[in-house]
Amino acid sequence: MSTPATGPSARPRILSGMQPTSDSLHLGNYLGALVNWVGLQRDFDTYYFVADLHALTVPTDPEVLRRRTRITAAQFIAGGVDPEESAVFCQSHVHQHAELGWVLACQTAMGEMNRMTQYKDKTAKGQNANVGLFTYPVLMAADILMYDAAYVPVGEDQRQHLEITRDLAERMNARFGEVLRVPEPYIVKESAKIMDLQDPTSKMSKTSSTEKGILEMMEDPARLAKKLRSAVTDTGSEIRFDPETKPGVSNLLVIHSVLSGTKVADLEAEFAGRGYGDLKKAVAEVVVEAVTPFRERMTELLDDPAELDRILARGAERAGLIAQATTTRVRDAIGLLPGAR
Ligand code: TRP
């Protein structure tokens, strides 16, 4: 076990979460988020959770939610998050998230939520919004502020949510004294932006990519290889990294480079004078090599849901100690009676 859950920690704390909204991460999520989480474990006190309460903001079948929650947690671990090192837990198991979310909601102006671009985008696309979707960023602020997180690694799409989190922490502190730690924004610069295989000018994305454009971590290796064989390439025949004029080939080079650890320039040299077919074959090999151990570990984890649930229970216990301390501090600061402890 790493640092104790309460008291000053030698290492700054990092928190991040992922919604249980699919049956498999795709390669872009894996390389863009999870690999980064894994790398942070050594130098930080890390808390990683499945944002199951956030998943309720869209209509969800209970069986599907249960399955995807376990899958999402298992993916953290299969991807290299070590539950002995990091607290791995479900948001809903630490009931203080909802409580702090309420307190923060009462500090949030309607106009602030109205301005949130993600909400505006979703409703503009015709999504039938509920109040939970509207206040989604407040719950996210609670997730973050609960743990006195120093940094919150998230993608660019979450920037506005981090800003409102900081605003809410500052507002609480100004009104009630120093109760919440203001987290530093830490937008993860995508070292590798993985593009859609069929439309290599757009990001690989669960919501906008087509079936053939996306590589899922839990997919059958033969299918992955097939998708790579039919990836869109560019006119000409030269294998060169140039996202402007050769987005398809450049994407394949990036995927290979990130997974194999070979520099793009070295790959260009290796494939000089060879055809697109050779490159696709080589990329398929490195992809299959990377997903195979991941799939194996996933299968092990999902075959033993009781053990997975125990891991999540331990994570929630560890997170709960901090959550308890934070909510006690907040309750006291805002004038709620302590009640029974
Ligand atoms: N909103 C995040 C996403 O969709 C998930 C999330 C919820 C989160 N709470 C969080 C991420 C707290 C970081 C910190 O990706």
Coordinates of C-alpha atoms and ligand atoms in Angstrom, one line a residue:
M1 CA 0.0 0.0 0.0
S2 CA 1.1 3.5 -0.7
T3 CA 0.6 6.6 1.4
P4 CA -2.1 6.6 4.1
A5 CA -5.5 7.7 2.9
T6 CA -5.7 10.6 5.3
G7 CA -3.3 13.2 6.6
P8 CA -0.7 15.0 4.6
S9 CA 0.5 12.8 1.8
A10 CA 4.1 13.0 0.5
R11 CA 2.9 12.7 -3.0
P12 CA 0.3 15.1 -4.6
R13 CA -3.0 13.5 -5.2
I14 CA -4.3 12.8 -8.7
L15 CA -7.9 11.9 -9.4
S16 CA -9.6 11.0 -12.6
G17 CA -12.7 9.1 -13.7
M18 CA -14.3 7.5 -16.7
Q19 CA -17.9 6.8 -17.5
P20 CA -19.1 3.2 -17.9
T21 CA -20.7 3.9 -21.2
S22 CA -19.3 1.2 -23.4
D23 CA -18.4 -2.5 -23.5
S24 CA -14.9 -1.8 -24.7
L25 CA -12.4 1.1 -24.7
H26 CA -11.1 1.9 -28.1
L27 CA -7.5 2.3 -28.9
G28 CA -7.7 6.1 -28.8
N29 CA -9.1 6.1 -25.2
Y30 CA -6.5 3.5 -24.2
L31 CA -3.6 5.5 -25.5
G32 CA -5.0 8.9 -24.7
A33 CA -6.1 8.3 -21.2
L34 CA -5.4 5.0 -19.6
V35 CA -1.8 4.7 -20.5
N36 CA -1.3 8.1 -18.9
W37 CA -3.1 7.2 -15.7
V38 CA -0.8 4.2 -15.4
G39 CA 2.3 6.3 -15.8
L40 CA 1.2 8.7 -13.0
Q41 CA 0.9 6.0 -10.3
R42 CA 4.5 6.1 -9.3
D43 CA 4.9 9.8 -8.6
F44 CA 1.4 10.6 -7.4
D45 CA -1.2 9.4 -4.9
T46 CA -3.7 8.2 -7.5
Y47 CA -7.5 7.8 -7.3
Y48 CA -9.3 6.4 -10.3
F49 CA -13.0 5.8 -10.4
V50 CA -15.9 4.6 -12.6
A51 CA -18.3 7.5 -12.9
D52 CA -21.4 5.4 -12.6
L53 CA -23.6 8.3 -11.3
H54 CA -22.6 10.3 -14.3
A55 CA -23.8 7.5 -16.5
L56 CA -27.3 7.9 -15.1
T57 CA -27.6 11.2 -17.0
V58 CA -28.7 9.3 -20.0
P59 CA -31.3 6.6 -20.0
T60 CA -29.5 3.3 -19.1
D61 CA -30.7 -0.2 -18.8
P62 CA -29.8 -1.5 -15.3
E63 CA -28.2 -4.8 -16.5
V64 CA -26.1 -2.9 -19.1
L65 CA -25.0 -0.4 -16.5
R66 CA -23.9 -3.2 -14.1
R67 CA -22.0 -4.9 -16.8
R68 CA -20.3 -1.8 -18.1
T69 CA -19.4 -0.6 -14.6
R70 CA -17.5 -3.9 -14.0
I71 CA -16.0 -3.8 -17.5
T72 CA -14.8 -0.3 -17.0
A73 CA -13.1 -1.0 -13.7
A74 CA -11.6 -4.2 -15.1
Q75 CA -10.2 -2.2 -18.0
F76 CA -8.4 0.2 -15.7
I77 CA -6.7 -2.8 -14.1
A78 CA -6.1 -4.7 -17.4
G79 CA -4.5 -1.6 -18.7
G80 CA -2.0 -1.4 -15.9
V81 CA -3.7 0.5 -13.0
D82 CA -2.5 -1.4 -9.9
P83 CA -5.2 -1.5 -7.3
E84 CA -2.6 -1.9 -4.6
E85 CA -1.1 1.4 -5.7
S86 CA -4.1 3.4 -6.8
A87 CA -7.6 3.5 -5.2
V88 CA -9.9 2.0 -7.9
F89 CA -13.6 2.5 -7.0
C90 CA -17.1 3.3 -8.1
Q91 CA -18.3 6.8 -7.6
S92 CA -21.7 5.6 -6.3
H93 CA -20.0 3.5 -3.5
V94 CA -18.7 6.7 -1.9
H95 CA -22.1 8.3 -1.1
Q96 CA -20.5 11.6 -0.2
H97 CA -20.1 12.5 -3.9
A98 CA -23.9 13.0 -4.2
E99 CA -23.9 15.0 -0.9
L100 CA -21.1 17.3 -1.9
G101 CA -22.7 17.6 -5.3
W102 CA -25.8 19.0 -3.7
V103 CA -23.9 21.5 -1.6
L104 CA -22.1 22.7 -4.7
A105 CA -25.3 22.9 -6.7
C106 CA -26.5 25.4 -4.2
Q107 CA -23.5 27.6 -4.9
T108 CA -23.9 27.4 -8.7
A109 CA -25.8 29.9 -10.7
M110 CA -28.2 28.7 -13.4
G111 CA -26.4 30.9 -15.9
E112 CA -23.1 29.1 -15.3
M113 CA -24.6 25.7 -16.2
N114 CA -26.5 27.2 -19.1
R115 CA -23.1 28.2 -20.6
M116 CA -21.6 24.7 -20.5
T117 CA -20.8 23.8 -24.0
Q118 CA -21.1 20.1 -23.6
Y119 CA -24.7 20.4 -22.4
K120 CA -25.5 22.9 -25.2
D121 CA -24.0 20.5 -27.8
K122 CA -25.9 17.5 -26.5
T123 CA -29.2 19.2 -26.4
A124 CA -28.6 20.9 -29.7
K125 CA -28.2 17.4 -31.2
G126 CA -31.7 16.7 -30.0
Q127 CA -30.8 14.7 -26.9
N128 CA -33.6 14.8 -24.4
A129 CA -32.0 16.3 -21.4
N130 CA -32.8 15.7 -17.7
V131 CA -31.8 17.8 -14.8
G132 CA -28.9 15.5 -14.0
L133 CA -27.4 16.1 -17.4
F134 CA -27.8 19.8 -16.8
T135 CA -26.0 19.7 -13.4
Y136 CA -23.4 17.1 -14.6
P137 CA -20.5 19.5 -14.1
V138 CA -21.4 20.2 -10.5
L139 CA -21.2 16.5 -9.7
M140 CA -17.9 16.3 -11.5
A141 CA -16.7 19.3 -9.4
A142 CA -17.7 17.3 -6.3
D143 CA -15.8 14.3 -7.5
I144 CA -12.6 16.4 -7.8
L145 CA -12.9 18.6 -4.8
M146 CA -13.8 15.7 -2.5
Y147 CA -10.2 14.4 -2.7
D148 CA -8.2 17.6 -2.5
A149 CA -6.9 16.6 -5.9
A150 CA -3.8 18.6 -6.9
Y151 CA -4.2 17.6 -10.6
V152 CA -6.9 16.1 -12.7
P153 CA -5.7 14.5 -15.9
V154 CA -8.5 14.8 -18.5
G155 CA -8.8 15.5 -22.2
E156 CA -9.4 18.8 -23.8
D157 CA -13.2 18.2 -23.9
Q158 CA -13.3 18.5 -20.1
R159 CA -11.5 21.8 -19.8
Q160 CA -14.7 23.8 -19.1
H161 CA -15.6 21.3 -16.4
L162 CA -12.3 21.9 -14.7
E163 CA -12.8 25.7 -14.9
I164 CA -16.1 25.5 -13.2
T165 CA -14.6 23.2 -10.5
R166 CA -12.0 25.8 -9.7
D167 CA -14.6 28.6 -9.7
L168 CA -16.7 26.6 -7.2
A169 CA -13.8 25.8 -4.9
E170 CA -12.8 29.5 -4.9
R171 CA -16.3 30.6 -4.2
M172 CA -16.7 28.1 -1.3
N173 CA -13.4 29.3 0.1
A174 CA -14.3 33.0 -0.2
R175 CA -17.7 32.4 1.5
F176 CA -16.8 29.9 4.2
G177 CA -13.0 30.0 4.7
E178 CA -10.5 27.6 3.2
V179 CA -12.5 24.4 2.9
L180 CA -11.6 23.1 -0.5
R181 CA -8.4 22.8 -2.4
V182 CA -8.4 24.5 -5.8
P183 CA -7.0 21.9 -8.3
E184 CA -4.6 22.8 -11.0
P185 CA -5.8 22.4 -14.6
Y186 CA -3.8 19.5 -16.2
I187 CA -5.1 19.0 -19.7
V188 CA -3.4 15.9 -21.0
K189 CA -1.6 16.8 -24.2
E190 CA -2.4 14.0 -26.4
S191 CA 1.0 12.6 -27.2
A192 CA -0.8 10.5 -29.7
K193 CA -4.0 11.5 -31.3
I194 CA -5.5 8.4 -32.8
M195 CA -7.7 9.0 -35.8
D196 CA -10.6 7.2 -37.4
L197 CA -9.3 4.5 -39.8
Q198 CA -11.9 5.3 -42.4
D199 CA -11.9 9.1 -41.9
P200 CA -8.3 9.9 -40.7
T201 CA -9.0 13.6 -40.4
S202 CA -11.4 13.0 -37.5
K203 CA -10.5 11.5 -34.1
M204 CA -11.3 7.9 -33.4
S205 CA -14.5 8.2 -31.4
K206 CA -17.1 6.0 -29.9
T207 CA -19.9 8.3 -30.8
S208 CA -18.9 9.5 -34.3
S209 CA -16.7 6.8 -35.8
T210 CA -18.2 4.0 -37.8
E211 CA -17.7 0.4 -36.9
K212 CA -14.9 0.0 -39.5
G213 CA -13.1 3.2 -38.3
I214 CA -12.6 2.2 -34.7
L215 CA -10.3 -0.3 -33.1
E216 CA -11.7 -1.7 -29.9
M217 CA -9.5 -3.2 -27.2
M218 CA -11.8 -6.1 -26.7
E219 CA -12.2 -7.0 -30.3
D220 CA -11.2 -10.2 -31.9
P221 CA -7.6 -9.8 -33.1
A222 CA -8.5 -11.1 -36.6
R223 CA -11.1 -8.4 -36.9
L224 CA -8.6 -5.8 -35.8
A225 CA -6.2 -6.9 -38.4
K226 CA -8.9 -6.8 -41.0
K227 CA -9.9 -3.3 -40.1
L228 CA -6.3 -2.2 -40.4
R229 CA -6.0 -3.9 -43.8
S230 CA -9.0 -1.9 -45.0
A231 CA -7.9 1.4 -43.4
V232 CA -8.1 4.4 -45.7
T233 CA -4.7 5.4 -47.0
D234 CA -3.8 8.3 -49.2
T235 CA -3.0 8.9 -52.8
G236 CA 0.6 8.2 -53.8
S237 CA 2.6 5.3 -52.5
E238 CA 5.2 6.9 -50.2
I239 CA 5.2 6.1 -46.5
R240 CA 5.8 9.4 -44.9
F241 CA 4.5 11.2 -41.8
D242 CA 2.5 14.2 -43.0
P243 CA -0.9 14.6 -41.4
E244 CA -1.8 17.3 -43.8
T245 CA -1.5 15.5 -47.1
K246 CA -1.2 11.9 -45.8
P247 CA -3.6 11.6 -42.8
G248 CA -4.2 7.9 -43.3
V249 CA -0.6 6.8 -43.5
S250 CA 0.4 9.2 -40.7
N251 CA -2.3 7.7 -38.4
L252 CA -0.9 4.2 -39.1
L253 CA 2.6 5.4 -38.3
V254 CA 1.4 7.0 -35.1
I255 CA -0.4 3.8 -33.9
H256 CA 2.7 1.7 -34.7
S257 CA 5.0 4.2 -33.0
V258 CA 3.1 4.5 -29.8
L259 CA 2.6 0.8 -29.3
S260 CA 6.0 -0.4 -30.4
G261 CA 8.0 2.5 -29.0
T262 CA 9.7 3.0 -32.3
K263 CA 10.2 6.6 -33.4
V264 CA 8.1 7.7 -36.4
A265 CA 11.3 8.8 -38.2
D266 CA 12.7 5.3 -37.7
L267 CA 9.6 3.7 -39.1
E268 CA 9.7 6.0 -42.1
A269 CA 13.3 4.7 -42.7
E270 CA 12.2 1.1 -42.2
F271 CA 9.3 1.4 -44.7
A272 CA 11.1 3.5 -47.3
G273 CA 10.4 2.1 -50.7
R274 CA 7.8 -0.4 -49.4
G275 CA 4.0 -0.4 -50.0
Y276 CA 1.1 0.5 -47.9
G277 CA 0.2 -3.2 -47.5
D278 CA 3.4 -3.8 -45.7
L279 CA 2.8 -1.0 -43.3
K280 CA -0.7 -2.1 -42.6
K281 CA 0.5 -5.6 -41.9
A282 CA 3.1 -4.4 -39.5
V283 CA 0.6 -2.1 -37.7
A284 CA -1.8 -5.0 -37.3
E285 CA 1.0 -7.1 -35.7
V286 CA 1.8 -4.5 -33.1
V287 CA -1.9 -3.8 -32.3
V288 CA -2.6 -7.5 -31.9
E289 CA 0.5 -7.8 -29.7
A290 CA -0.7 -5.0 -27.5
V291 CA -4.3 -6.0 -27.1
T292 CA -3.7 -9.7 -26.5
P293 CA -2.4 -9.5 -22.9
F294 CA -5.0 -6.8 -22.2
R295 CA -7.8 -9.2 -23.4
E296 CA -6.4 -12.0 -21.4
R297 CA -6.3 -10.0 -18.2
M298 CA -9.8 -8.7 -18.9
T299 CA -11.1 -12.2 -19.3
E300 CA -9.5 -13.3 -16.0
L301 CA -11.0 -10.3 -14.2
L302 CA -14.5 -10.6 -15.6
D303 CA -14.5 -14.3 -14.9
D304 CA -14.3 -13.5 -11.2
P305 CA -16.7 -10.7 -10.6
A306 CA -16.6 -11.4 -6.8
E307 CA -12.9 -10.6 -6.7
L308 CA -13.4 -7.5 -8.9
D309 CA -16.2 -6.4 -6.5
R310 CA -13.8 -6.9 -3.6
I311 CA -11.2 -4.7 -5.3
L312 CA -13.8 -2.0 -5.8
A313 CA -15.0 -2.3 -2.2
R314 CA -11.4 -1.8 -0.9
G315 CA -11.0 1.2 -3.2
A316 CA -14.2 2.7 -2.0
E317 CA -13.1 2.2 1.6
R318 CA -9.9 4.0 1.0
A319 CA -11.6 6.8 -0.9
G320 CA -14.4 7.0 1.7
L321 CA -11.9 8.0 4.4
I322 CA -11.0 11.1 2.5
A323 CA -14.6 11.7 1.4
Q324 CA -15.7 11.6 5.0
A325 CA -13.0 14.1 6.1
T326 CA -13.9 16.5 3.3
T327 CA -17.7 16.4 3.9
T328 CA -17.2 16.8 7.6
R329 CA -15.2 19.9 7.0
V330 CA -17.7 21.3 4.5
R331 CA -20.7 20.5 6.7
D332 CA -19.1 22.3 9.5
A333 CA -18.1 25.3 7.4
I334 CA -21.5 25.9 5.9
G335 CA -23.5 25.4 9.1
L336 CA -24.9 21.9 9.0
L337 CA -25.0 20.3 12.4
P338 CA -22.6 17.4 12.7
G339 CA -25.2 14.8 13.6
A340 CA -24.2 11.2 14.4
R341 CA -20.8 10.2 13.1
Ligands
TRP1 N1 -16.7 13.8 -17.3 C1 -15.7 12.9 -17.4 C2 -15.7 12.3 -18.9 O1 -16.8 12.1 -19.4 C3 -15.8 11.8 -16.4 C4 -15.6 12.3 -15.0 C5 -16.6 12.4 -14.1 C6 -14.4 12.8 -14.4 N2 -16.1 12.9 -13.0 C7 -14.8 13.2 -13.1 C8 -13.1 13.0 -14.9 C9 -13.8 13.7 -12.3 C10 -12.2 13.5 -14.0 C11 -12.5 13.9 -12.7 O2 -14.7 12.0 -19.4

